[in-house]
mmCIF file of C-alpha atoms and ligand atoms in Angstrom:
data_model
loop_
_atom_site.group_PDB
_atom_site.id
_atom_site.type_symbol
_atom_site.label_atom_id
_atom_site.label_comp_id
_atom_site.label_asym_id
_atom_site.label_seq_id
_atom_site.Cartn_x
_atom_site.Cartn_y
_atom_site.Cartn_z
ATOM 1 C CA UNK A 386 -93.396 -23.086 -78.356
ATOM 2 C CA UNK A 387 -95.686 -23.662 -81.312
ATOM 3 C CA UNK A 388 -93.899 -21.679 -83.988
ATOM 4 C CA UNK A 389 -94.902 -24.142 -86.721
ATOM 5 C CA UNK A 390 -91.309 -24.056 -87.963
ATOM 6 C CA UNK A 391 -89.777 -27.262 -89.329
ATOM 7 C CA UNK A 392 -86.866 -26.031 -91.406
ATOM 8 C CA UNK A 393 -84.848 -22.812 -91.353
ATOM 9 C CA UNK A 394 -82.045 -21.372 -93.475
ATOM 10 C CA UNK A 395 -79.009 -19.334 -92.466
ATOM 11 C CA UNK A 396 -77.134 -16.961 -94.771
ATOM 12 C CA UNK A 397 -74.051 -14.797 -94.219
ATOM 13 C CA UNK A 398 -73.698 -11.714 -96.430
ATOM 14 C CA UNK A 399 -71.326 -8.783 -96.953
ATOM 15 C CA UNK A 400 -67.765 -8.630 -95.658
ATOM 16 C CA UNK A 401 -66.929 -11.514 -93.335
ATOM 17 C CA UNK A 402 -66.098 -10.979 -89.664
ATOM 18 C CA UNK A 403 -64.553 -13.206 -86.980
ATOM 19 C CA UNK A 404 -67.439 -14.761 -85.037
ATOM 20 C CA UNK A 405 -69.699 -15.713 -87.965
ATOM 21 C CA UNK A 406 -69.094 -19.422 -87.420
ATOM 22 C CA UNK A 407 -70.044 -19.071 -83.751
ATOM 23 C CA UNK A 408 -73.427 -17.655 -84.880
ATOM 24 C CA UNK A 409 -73.896 -20.540 -87.338
ATOM 25 C CA UNK A 410 -72.940 -23.082 -84.693
ATOM 26 C CA UNK A 411 -75.247 -21.736 -81.974
ATOM 27 C CA UNK A 412 -78.197 -21.123 -84.299
ATOM 28 C CA UNK A 413 -77.901 -24.606 -85.785
ATOM 29 C CA UNK A 414 -77.664 -26.376 -82.447
ATOM 30 C CA UNK A 415 -80.466 -24.288 -80.870
ATOM 31 C CA UNK A 416 -82.675 -25.104 -83.885
ATOM 32 C CA UNK A 417 -81.863 -28.836 -83.801
ATOM 33 C CA UNK A 418 -82.735 -28.868 -80.117
ATOM 34 C CA UNK A 419 -86.202 -27.637 -81.104
ATOM 35 C CA UNK A 420 -86.511 -30.392 -83.704
ATOM 36 C CA UNK A 421 -85.949 -28.081 -86.707
ATOM 37 C CA UNK A 422 -83.773 -28.841 -89.729
ATOM 38 C CA UNK A 423 -81.218 -26.233 -90.747
ATOM 39 C CA UNK A 424 -79.784 -25.480 -94.153
ATOM 40 C CA UNK A 425 -76.979 -23.029 -94.945
ATOM 41 C CA UNK A 426 -77.127 -20.915 -98.116
ATOM 42 C CA UNK A 427 -73.778 -20.517 -99.847
ATOM 43 C CA UNK A 428 -72.335 -17.043 -100.505
ATOM 44 C CA UNK A 429 -75.091 -14.782 -99.221
ATOM 45 C CA UNK A 430 -78.131 -15.563 -101.402
ATOM 46 C CA UNK A 431 -76.115 -16.757 -104.395
ATOM 47 C CA UNK A 432 -76.521 -20.390 -103.356
ATOM 48 C CA UNK A 433 -80.267 -19.927 -103.868
ATOM 49 C CA UNK A 434 -80.195 -17.680 -106.939
ATOM 50 C CA UNK A 435 -77.381 -19.458 -108.789
ATOM 51 C CA UNK A 436 -77.928 -22.955 -107.393
ATOM 52 C CA UNK A 437 -76.971 -24.673 -110.668
ATOM 53 C CA UNK A 438 -73.493 -23.139 -110.513
ATOM 54 C CA UNK A 439 -72.733 -25.075 -107.326
ATOM 55 C CA UNK A 440 -71.871 -28.805 -107.285
ATOM 56 C CA UNK A 441 -74.037 -29.207 -104.152
ATOM 57 C CA UNK A 442 -76.872 -27.017 -105.461
ATOM 58 C CA UNK A 443 -75.818 -24.046 -103.346
ATOM 59 C CA UNK A 444 -77.273 -25.311 -100.067
ATOM 60 C CA UNK A 445 -75.475 -27.085 -97.226
ATOM 61 C CA UNK A 446 -77.427 -29.313 -94.862
ATOM 62 C CA UNK A 447 -76.233 -28.103 -91.449
ATOM 63 C CA UNK A 448 -76.015 -31.287 -89.439
ATOM 64 C CA UNK A 449 -74.473 -31.578 -85.978
ATOM 65 C CA UNK A 450 -71.328 -32.966 -87.606
ATOM 66 C CA UNK A 451 -71.101 -30.043 -90.030
ATOM 67 C CA UNK A 452 -71.058 -27.435 -87.263
ATOM 68 C CA UNK A 453 -68.817 -29.359 -84.871
ATOM 69 C CA UNK A 454 -65.572 -27.549 -83.949
ATOM 70 C CA UNK A 455 -66.173 -24.352 -85.928
ATOM 71 C CA UNK A 456 -66.600 -21.777 -83.143
ATOM 72 C CA UNK A 457 -62.918 -20.823 -83.147
ATOM 73 C CA UNK A 458 -62.605 -20.692 -86.948
ATOM 74 C CA UNK A 459 -62.376 -17.359 -88.790
ATOM 75 C CA UNK A 460 -64.484 -16.571 -91.876
ATOM 76 C CA UNK A 461 -67.805 -18.308 -92.533
ATOM 77 C CA UNK A 462 -68.285 -21.935 -93.504
ATOM 78 C CA UNK A 463 -71.151 -20.760 -95.750
ATOM 79 C CA UNK A 464 -69.111 -18.256 -97.759
ATOM 80 C CA UNK A 465 -70.156 -14.647 -98.285
ATOM 81 C CA UNK A 466 -70.395 -12.020 -101.000
ATOM 82 C CA UNK A 467 -71.036 -8.325 -101.354
ATOM 83 C CA UNK A 468 -72.164 -8.784 -104.957
ATOM 84 C CA UNK A 469 -75.395 -10.657 -104.395
ATOM 85 C CA UNK A 470 -78.074 -8.175 -103.385
ATOM 86 C CA UNK A 471 -81.304 -9.859 -104.617
ATOM 87 C CA UNK A 472 -83.068 -6.480 -104.835
ATOM 88 C CA UNK A 473 -80.403 -5.050 -107.175
ATOM 89 C CA UNK A 474 -78.672 -8.109 -108.551
ATOM 90 C CA UNK A 475 -75.737 -7.317 -110.891
ATOM 91 C CA UNK A 476 -76.309 -8.887 -114.313
ATOM 92 C CA UNK A 477 -73.814 -8.563 -117.175
ATOM 93 C CA UNK A 478 -75.252 -7.620 -120.584
ATOM 94 C CA UNK A 479 -74.119 -8.965 -123.968
ATOM 95 C CA UNK A 480 -72.133 -5.756 -124.573
ATOM 96 C CA UNK A 481 -70.204 -6.279 -121.312
ATOM 97 C CA UNK A 482 -72.020 -3.546 -119.381
ATOM 98 C CA UNK A 483 -73.785 -4.250 -116.060
ATOM 99 C CA UNK A 484 -77.368 -3.648 -114.997
ATOM 100 C CA UNK A 485 -79.161 -4.323 -111.713
ATOM 101 C CA UNK A 486 -82.227 -6.620 -111.531
ATOM 102 C CA UNK A 487 -84.753 -7.134 -108.723
ATOM 103 C CA UNK A 488 -84.817 -10.905 -108.061
ATOM 104 C CA UNK A 489 -86.850 -10.806 -104.825
ATOM 105 C CA UNK A 490 -89.839 -12.803 -106.153
ATOM 106 C CA UNK A 491 -87.586 -15.500 -107.570
ATOM 107 C CA UNK A 492 -85.758 -15.782 -104.243
ATOM 108 C CA UNK A 493 -88.993 -16.116 -102.265
ATOM 109 C CA UNK A 494 -90.168 -18.870 -104.648
ATOM 110 C CA UNK A 495 -86.933 -20.782 -104.046
ATOM 111 C CA UNK A 496 -87.407 -20.571 -100.271
ATOM 112 C CA UNK A 497 -90.883 -22.062 -100.706
ATOM 113 C CA UNK A 498 -89.616 -24.769 -103.109
ATOM 114 C CA UNK A 499 -86.986 -25.835 -100.573
ATOM 115 C CA UNK A 500 -89.575 -25.963 -97.778
ATOM 116 C CA UNK A 501 -87.816 -23.259 -95.767
ATOM 117 C CA UNK A 502 -90.090 -21.670 -93.175
ATOM 118 C CA UNK A 503 -87.797 -18.919 -91.928
ATOM 119 C CA UNK A 504 -84.402 -17.330 -92.453
ATOM 120 C CA UNK A 505 -81.648 -16.093 -90.151
ATOM 121 C CA UNK A 506 -79.655 -13.534 -92.118
ATOM 122 C CA UNK A 507 -76.319 -12.465 -90.695
ATOM 123 C CA UNK A 508 -74.851 -9.242 -92.033
ATOM 124 C CA UNK A 509 -74.006 -5.560 -91.774
ATOM 125 C CA UNK A 510 -76.088 -2.571 -92.816
ATOM 126 C CA UNK A 511 -76.374 -3.746 -96.450
ATOM 127 C CA UNK A 512 -77.520 -7.297 -95.616
ATOM 128 C CA UNK A 513 -79.882 -6.099 -92.874
ATOM 129 C CA UNK A 514 -81.493 -3.613 -95.276
ATOM 130 C CA UNK A 515 -82.001 -6.492 -97.727
ATOM 131 C CA UNK A 516 -83.379 -8.539 -94.809
ATOM 132 C CA UNK A 517 -85.936 -5.845 -94.059
ATOM 133 C CA UNK A 518 -86.985 -5.802 -97.706
ATOM 134 C CA UNK A 519 -87.407 -9.605 -97.760
ATOM 135 C CA UNK A 520 -89.401 -9.471 -94.522
ATOM 136 C CA UNK A 521 -91.701 -6.818 -96.021
ATOM 137 C CA UNK A 522 -92.061 -9.030 -99.110
ATOM 138 C CA UNK A 523 -93.385 -11.823 -96.867
ATOM 139 C CA UNK A 524 -90.395 -13.852 -95.674
ATOM 140 C CA UNK A 525 -90.255 -14.834 -92.007
ATOM 141 C CA UNK A 526 -86.839 -13.630 -90.955
ATOM 142 C CA UNK A 527 -84.567 -12.529 -88.110
ATOM 143 C CA UNK A 528 -81.381 -10.498 -88.643
ATOM 144 C CA UNK A 529 -78.089 -10.882 -86.792
ATOM 145 C CA UNK A 530 -75.768 -7.849 -86.870
ATOM 146 C CA UNK A 531 -72.191 -8.357 -87.981
ATOM 147 C CA UNK A 532 -69.397 -5.963 -88.781
ATOM 148 C CA UNK A 533 -65.822 -5.336 -87.763
ATOM 149 C CA UNK A 534 -66.568 -1.612 -88.213
ATOM 150 C CA UNK A 535 -68.783 -1.295 -85.072
ATOM 151 C CA UNK A 536 -70.973 1.165 -86.985
ATOM 152 C CA UNK A 537 -74.453 -0.290 -86.318
ATOM 153 C CA UNK A 538 -76.337 2.093 -84.104
ATOM 154 C CA UNK A 539 -78.989 -0.137 -82.532
ATOM 155 C CA UNK A 540 -76.681 -2.724 -80.982
ATOM 156 C CA UNK A 541 -74.063 -1.879 -78.388
ATOM 157 C CA UNK A 542 -71.567 -4.115 -80.143
ATOM 158 C CA UNK A 543 -71.114 -6.389 -83.127
ATOM 159 C CA UNK A 544 -68.856 -9.424 -83.186
ATOM 160 C CA UNK A 545 -65.696 -9.002 -85.238
ATOM 161 C CA UNK A 546 -64.824 -5.572 -83.873
ATOM 162 C CA UNK A 547 -62.969 -6.838 -80.814
ATOM 163 C CA UNK A 548 -60.857 -9.260 -82.877
ATOM 164 C CA UNK A 549 -60.098 -6.546 -85.444
ATOM 165 C CA UNK A 550 -58.986 -4.053 -82.785
ATOM 166 C CA UNK A 551 -56.867 -6.690 -81.032
ATOM 167 C CA UNK A 552 -55.068 -7.688 -84.207
ATOM 168 C CA UNK A 553 -54.592 -4.094 -85.381
ATOM 169 C CA UNK A 554 -53.019 -3.296 -81.993
ATOM 170 C CA UNK A 555 -50.698 -6.279 -82.302
ATOM 171 C CA UNK A 556 -49.610 -5.147 -85.775
ATOM 172 C CA UNK A 557 -49.035 -1.571 -84.606
ATOM 173 C CA UNK A 558 -46.944 -2.896 -81.698
ATOM 174 C CA UNK A 559 -44.748 -4.704 -84.243
ATOM 175 C CA UNK A 560 -44.494 -1.633 -86.467
ATOM 176 C CA UNK A 561 -43.376 0.473 -83.508
ATOM 177 C CA UNK A 562 -40.152 -1.513 -83.203
ATOM 178 C CA UNK A 563 -39.157 -1.167 -86.851
ATOM 179 C CA UNK A 564 -40.188 2.519 -86.890
ATOM 180 C CA UNK A 565 -37.928 3.025 -83.859
ATOM 181 C CA UNK A 566 -34.970 1.179 -85.397
ATOM 182 C CA UNK A 567 -35.090 3.283 -88.563
ATOM 183 C CA UNK A 568 -36.260 6.562 -87.066
ATOM 184 C CA UNK A 569 -39.156 6.632 -89.526
ATOM 185 C CA UNK A 570 -42.735 7.779 -89.584
ATOM 186 C CA UNK A 571 -45.062 4.808 -90.114
ATOM 187 C CA UNK A 572 -48.653 5.459 -91.121
ATOM 188 C CA UNK A 573 -50.947 2.466 -90.505
ATOM 189 C CA UNK A 574 -54.220 2.415 -92.444
ATOM 190 C CA UNK A 575 -57.052 0.373 -90.942
ATOM 191 C CA UNK A 576 -60.562 -0.514 -92.142
ATOM 192 C CA UNK A 577 -63.755 0.869 -90.640
ATOM 193 C CA UNK A 578 -65.570 2.387 -93.601
ATOM 194 C CA UNK A 579 -67.135 5.755 -92.584
ATOM 195 C CA UNK A 580 -66.527 5.241 -88.846
ATOM 196 C CA UNK A 581 -63.270 5.641 -86.945
ATOM 197 C CA UNK A 582 -63.834 3.064 -84.191
ATOM 198 C CA UNK A 583 -61.077 0.651 -85.202
ATOM 199 C CA UNK A 584 -58.483 3.410 -85.739
ATOM 200 C CA UNK A 585 -59.387 5.129 -82.472
ATOM 201 C CA UNK A 586 -59.391 2.014 -80.300
ATOM 202 C CA UNK A 587 -56.372 0.282 -81.849
ATOM 203 C CA UNK A 588 -54.415 3.536 -82.109
ATOM 204 C CA UNK A 589 -55.115 4.489 -78.512
ATOM 205 C CA UNK A 590 -54.457 0.983 -77.174
ATOM 206 C CA UNK A 591 -51.088 0.775 -78.906
ATOM 207 C CA UNK A 592 -49.894 4.283 -78.092
ATOM 208 C CA UNK A 593 -49.674 5.935 -81.527
ATOM 209 C CA UNK A 594 -48.922 9.647 -81.722
ATOM 210 C CA UNK A 595 -51.695 10.697 -84.101
ATOM 211 C CA UNK A 596 -55.049 9.204 -85.079
ATOM 212 C CA UNK A 597 -57.024 10.355 -88.127
ATOM 213 C CA UNK A 598 -60.697 9.394 -88.264
ATOM 214 C CA UNK A 599 -63.647 10.290 -90.541
ATOM 215 C CA UNK A 600 -65.463 12.080 -87.715
ATOM 216 C CA UNK A 601 -62.659 14.666 -87.360
ATOM 217 C CA UNK A 602 -61.550 16.120 -90.726
ATOM 218 C CA UNK A 603 -57.809 16.676 -90.413
ATOM 219 C CA UNK A 604 -55.010 19.028 -91.398
ATOM 220 C CA UNK A 605 -51.570 17.457 -91.357
ATOM 221 C CA UNK A 606 -49.741 20.525 -90.034
ATOM 222 C CA UNK A 607 -50.549 19.794 -86.363
ATOM 223 C CA UNK A 608 -49.418 16.180 -86.848
ATOM 224 C CA UNK A 609 -46.211 17.300 -88.569
ATOM 225 C CA UNK A 610 -45.568 19.752 -85.747
ATOM 226 C CA UNK A 611 -45.814 16.981 -83.157
ATOM 227 C CA UNK A 612 -43.498 14.767 -85.203
ATOM 228 C CA UNK A 613 -40.939 17.605 -85.410
ATOM 229 C CA UNK A 614 -41.188 18.231 -81.650
ATOM 230 C CA UNK A 615 -40.658 14.540 -80.968
ATOM 231 C CA UNK A 616 -37.619 14.467 -83.269
ATOM 232 C CA UNK A 617 -36.162 17.489 -81.452
ATOM 233 C CA UNK A 618 -36.576 15.657 -78.162
ATOM 234 C CA UNK A 619 -34.659 12.709 -79.622
ATOM 235 C CA UNK A 620 -37.564 10.450 -80.723
ATOM 236 C CA UNK A 621 -36.858 10.176 -84.417
ATOM 237 C CA UNK A 622 -39.791 7.841 -85.105
ATOM 238 C CA UNK A 623 -43.534 8.527 -84.975
ATOM 239 C CA UNK A 624 -46.601 6.351 -85.467
ATOM 240 C CA UNK A 625 -49.862 7.478 -87.071
ATOM 241 C CA UNK A 626 -53.037 5.381 -87.302
ATOM 242 C CA UNK A 627 -55.423 6.443 -90.059
ATOM 243 C CA UNK A 628 -58.928 5.125 -90.673
ATOM 244 C CA UNK A 629 -59.621 4.295 -94.334
ATOM 245 C CA UNK A 630 -62.519 6.802 -94.192
ATOM 246 C CA UNK A 631 -60.457 9.722 -92.847
ATOM 247 C CA UNK A 632 -60.558 12.861 -94.956
ATOM 248 C CA UNK A 633 -58.816 16.236 -94.893
ATOM 249 C CA UNK A 634 -60.684 19.418 -93.990
ATOM 250 C CA UNK A 635 -62.724 20.347 -97.077
ATOM 251 C CA UNK A 636 -61.660 17.132 -98.849
ATOM 252 C CA UNK A 637 -63.260 13.830 -99.849
ATOM 253 C CA UNK A 638 -62.916 10.148 -98.932
ATOM 254 C CA UNK A 639 -60.168 8.259 -100.734
ATOM 255 C CA UNK A 640 -62.037 5.719 -102.881
ATOM 256 C CA UNK A 641 -60.117 2.697 -104.181
ATOM 257 C CA UNK A 642 -62.883 1.364 -106.471
ATOM 258 C CA UNK A 643 -66.556 1.550 -107.327
ATOM 259 C CA UNK A 644 -68.416 -1.024 -109.380
ATOM 260 C CA UNK A 645 -72.036 -1.927 -110.150
ATOM 261 C CA UNK A 646 -73.893 -3.709 -107.347
ATOM 262 C CA UNK A 647 -71.224 -2.937 -104.753
ATOM 263 C CA UNK A 648 -70.677 -0.190 -102.199
ATOM 264 C CA UNK A 649 -67.738 2.114 -102.935
ATOM 265 C CA UNK A 650 -64.482 0.609 -101.665
ATOM 266 C CA UNK A 651 -62.345 2.928 -99.557
ATOM 267 C CA UNK A 652 -58.559 2.706 -99.404
ATOM 268 C CA UNK A 653 -55.334 4.525 -100.149
ATOM 269 C CA UNK A 654 -55.458 7.328 -97.583
ATOM 270 C CA UNK A 655 -52.467 5.897 -95.664
ATOM 271 C CA UNK A 656 -50.085 6.299 -98.627
ATOM 272 C CA UNK A 657 -51.279 9.871 -99.207
ATOM 273 C CA UNK A 658 -50.803 10.826 -95.562
ATOM 274 C CA UNK A 659 -47.339 9.205 -95.447
ATOM 275 C CA UNK A 660 -46.199 11.099 -98.562
ATOM 276 C CA UNK A 661 -47.548 14.399 -97.266
ATOM 277 C CA UNK A 662 -45.972 13.943 -93.833
ATOM 278 C CA UNK A 663 -42.647 13.131 -95.468
ATOM 279 C CA UNK A 664 -42.875 16.381 -97.395
ATOM 280 C CA UNK A 665 -43.946 18.430 -94.376
ATOM 281 C CA UNK A 666 -41.366 17.014 -91.944
ATOM 282 C CA UNK A 667 -38.507 15.986 -94.221
ATOM 283 C CA UNK A 668 -38.524 12.628 -92.404
ATOM 284 C CA UNK A 669 -38.646 9.267 -94.144
ATOM 285 C CA UNK A 670 -42.155 7.747 -94.048
ATOM 286 C CA UNK A 671 -43.778 4.433 -94.848
ATOM 287 C CA UNK A 672 -47.433 3.396 -95.165
ATOM 288 C CA UNK A 673 -48.785 -0.006 -94.142
ATOM 289 C CA UNK A 674 -52.343 -1.068 -95.004
ATOM 290 C CA UNK A 675 -53.729 -3.685 -92.622
ATOM 291 C CA UNK A 676 -56.867 -4.103 -94.756
ATOM 292 C CA UNK A 677 -58.394 -7.570 -94.818
ATOM 293 C CA UNK A 678 -55.945 -8.906 -92.218
ATOM 294 C CA UNK A 679 -58.353 -7.365 -89.714
ATOM 295 C CA UNK A 680 -61.197 -9.592 -90.948
ATOM 296 C CA UNK A 681 -59.229 -12.829 -90.917
ATOM 297 C CA UNK A 682 -58.140 -15.261 -88.260
ATOM 298 C CA UNK A 683 -59.670 -16.780 -85.201
ATOM 299 C CA UNK A 684 -62.252 -14.692 -83.299
ATOM 300 C CA UNK A 685 -61.400 -13.396 -79.827
ATOM 301 C CA UNK A 686 -63.295 -15.003 -76.951
ATOM 302 C CA UNK A 687 -65.443 -11.834 -76.731
ATOM 303 C CA UNK A 688 -66.487 -12.256 -80.374
ATOM 304 C CA UNK A 689 -67.089 -15.994 -79.995
ATOM 305 C CA UNK A 690 -69.384 -15.344 -77.046
ATOM 306 C CA UNK A 691 -71.241 -12.562 -78.820
ATOM 307 C CA UNK A 692 -71.664 -14.766 -81.906
ATOM 308 C CA UNK A 693 -73.003 -17.652 -79.829
ATOM 309 C CA UNK A 694 -75.390 -15.360 -77.931
ATOM 310 C CA UNK A 695 -76.667 -13.761 -81.149
ATOM 311 C CA UNK A 696 -77.133 -17.106 -82.918
ATOM 312 C CA UNK A 697 -79.135 -18.642 -80.072
ATOM 313 C CA UNK A 698 -81.164 -15.416 -79.600
ATOM 314 C CA UNK A 699 -82.115 -15.441 -83.299
ATOM 315 C CA UNK A 700 -83.569 -18.942 -82.931
ATOM 316 C CA UNK A 701 -85.421 -17.966 -79.747
ATOM 317 C CA UNK A 702 -86.888 -14.996 -81.635
ATOM 318 C CA UNK A 703 -88.215 -17.228 -84.426
ATOM 319 C CA UNK A 704 -89.560 -19.687 -81.874
ATOM 320 C CA UNK A 705 -91.391 -16.839 -80.126
ATOM 321 C CA UNK A 706 -93.023 -15.902 -83.436
ATOM 322 C CA UNK A 707 -90.935 -12.780 -84.102
ATOM 323 C CA UNK A 708 -90.007 -11.661 -87.592
ATOM 324 C CA UNK A 709 -88.538 -8.501 -89.131
ATOM 325 C CA UNK A 710 -86.313 -7.890 -86.109
ATOM 326 C CA UNK A 711 -82.587 -7.701 -85.512
ATOM 327 C CA UNK A 712 -80.919 -9.285 -82.511
ATOM 328 C CA UNK A 713 -79.150 -6.538 -80.515
ATOM 329 C CA UNK A 714 -76.763 -6.432 -77.588
ATOM 330 C CA UNK A 715 -78.339 -4.383 -74.825
ATOM 331 C CA UNK A 716 -76.272 -5.329 -71.755
ATOM 332 C CA UNK A 717 -76.802 -7.345 -69.707
ATOM 333 C CA UNK A 718 -79.192 -8.913 -72.183
ATOM 334 C CA UNK A 719 -79.732 -9.492 -75.872
ATOM 335 C CA UNK A 720 -82.984 -8.076 -77.188
ATOM 336 C CA UNK A 721 -84.637 -7.274 -80.518
ATOM 337 C CA UNK A 722 -85.106 -4.096 -82.543
ATOM 338 C CA UNK A 723 -87.242 -3.692 -85.691
ATOM 339 C CA UNK A 724 -85.128 -4.235 -88.815
ATOM 340 C CA UNK A 725 -86.630 -1.053 -90.256
ATOM 341 C CA UNK A 726 -84.820 0.876 -87.504
ATOM 342 C CA UNK A 727 -81.662 -1.225 -87.354
ATOM 343 C CA UNK A 728 -79.877 0.540 -90.181
ATOM 344 C CA UNK A 729 -81.545 3.949 -90.067
ATOM 345 C CA UNK A 730 -78.519 5.605 -88.452
ATOM 346 C CA UNK A 731 -74.829 4.877 -88.576
ATOM 347 C CA UNK A 732 -72.947 4.692 -85.284
ATOM 348 C CA UNK A 733 -69.943 6.961 -85.661
ATOM 349 C CA UNK A 734 -67.457 8.066 -83.021
ATOM 350 C CA UNK A 735 -68.877 10.951 -80.920
ATOM 351 C CA UNK A 736 -66.134 13.573 -81.147
ATOM 352 C CA UNK A 737 -66.524 14.462 -77.474
ATOM 353 C CA UNK A 738 -66.427 10.865 -76.211
ATOM 354 C CA UNK A 739 -64.188 9.778 -73.389
ATOM 355 C CA UNK A 740 -61.763 7.855 -75.628
ATOM 356 C CA UNK A 741 -61.101 10.952 -77.747
ATOM 357 C CA UNK A 742 -60.727 13.010 -74.586
ATOM 358 C CA UNK A 743 -58.338 10.438 -73.135
ATOM 359 C CA UNK A 744 -56.258 10.479 -76.306
ATOM 360 C CA UNK A 745 -56.116 14.278 -76.297
ATOM 361 C CA UNK A 746 -55.197 14.294 -72.583
ATOM 362 C CA UNK A 747 -52.178 12.087 -73.251
ATOM 363 C CA UNK A 748 -51.040 14.158 -76.236
ATOM 364 C CA UNK A 749 -52.385 12.207 -79.230
ATOM 365 C CA UNK A 750 -53.157 14.486 -82.192
ATOM 366 C CA UNK A 751 -56.233 14.233 -84.423
ATOM 367 C CA UNK A 752 -55.258 16.910 -86.925
ATOM 368 C CA UNK A 753 -57.751 19.512 -85.678
ATOM 369 C CA UNK A 754 -55.442 21.166 -83.116
ATOM 370 C CA UNK A 755 -54.582 24.846 -83.072
ATOM 371 C CA UNK A 756 -50.872 24.658 -83.596
ATOM 372 C CA UNK A 757 -48.503 26.776 -81.635
ATOM 373 C CA UNK A 758 -50.574 26.452 -78.446
ATOM 374 C CA UNK A 759 -49.844 22.925 -77.342
HETATM 375 O O1 F6P B 1297 -67.580 -3.439 -93.581
HETATM 376 C C1 F6P B 1297 -66.481 -4.251 -93.390
HETATM 377 C C2 F6P B 1297 -65.342 -3.848 -94.270
HETATM 378 O O2 F6P B 1297 -64.263 -4.674 -93.949
HETATM 379 C C3 F6P B 1297 -64.967 -2.368 -94.218
HETATM 380 O O3 F6P B 1297 -64.174 -2.051 -93.095
HETATM 381 C C4 F6P B 1297 -64.263 -2.192 -95.534
HETATM 382 O O4 F6P B 1297 -64.361 -0.876 -96.003
HETATM 383 C C5 F6P B 1297 -65.011 -3.117 -96.450
HETATM 384 O O5 F6P B 1297 -65.657 -4.076 -95.643
HETATM 385 C C6 F6P B 1297 -64.138 -3.806 -97.472
HETATM 386 O O6 F6P B 1297 -64.920 -4.642 -98.238
HETATM 387 P P1 F6P B 1297 -64.376 -5.639 -99.363
HETATM 388 O O7 F6P B 1297 -64.504 -7.000 -98.790
HETATM 389 O O8 F6P B 1297 -65.290 -5.406 -100.500
HETATM 390 O O9 F6P B 1297 -62.952 -5.287 -99.675
#
């Protein structure tokens, strides 16, 4: 190919996800094999924008040695941030307040100064939206989708999700035994933002009795009824899996924090649900938040493979002269969709999907049941 590329950069932005290092490894090696140099930007775009704050100038030369043996490692060797959006960069004022500044032009100048011909940006909806903006501002760029939440519509899957579901299931398995010993209700809160994929898949795979997801606003009475029926039959314990974005009928998301330059942070619904179930059933309840545990640790083999395939496909795209596209899984292949479309719609759980139907068929409650008839 005659792409004219000599040097590319890779950045990882937003919340990390198992499989990021597989992307970095494959993209770096595929680029080297085309004779290109590769540089990694530290912490999203901060390594470029705040270079002086870093002992190494904020950029890591990605040599073969640097990417050796990283495929199985969790996190990202480049670091990440969700407080580094160059289009709305958070800047603290003298009075302590925060404002947002557009630093796009400055960022593009730095790319030129460092002789970088193209960028591979790895991220979720936030980072891919930024990627689209940078592409429209003139940067040659390919996006790689990443999120444990599985909420990107234009790719069948993102790496990180499989590892998150696997680990959540393992944790729920462990919680089952202590719930059984003590005859308690345990409510497990999992991440997923405004989509219930992790709660649905992990909850179903580990056999919980109720699953609460954002797509199905809940009432706790049907869940409490099931718990009471189970107790009557001699099963004193019950397990509930709740997505952090679940909300009651007519209610709102439970927001843990909101600060300038960052998306609102969800969290705390598990404790609320546990307290309310305790009141409704008179049974002792506990809440466990799995939170960032779901983002840590070694990626599953599925996520390693997806990361490797996405990383290599991003380099092929650049070599073929593409820009402004996102790599997407479209089995049996990996193809490309325009970045402008990549984040236009969130992929949430269809409420009539087979997994929901399966759960209902085996007696799992979602909090929307007509009680008294089941
Ligand atoms: O999008 C990934 C995710 O882990 C969400 O599931 C969660 O709501 C959010 O990121 C948490 O982000 P932070 O790293 O800011 O706590």
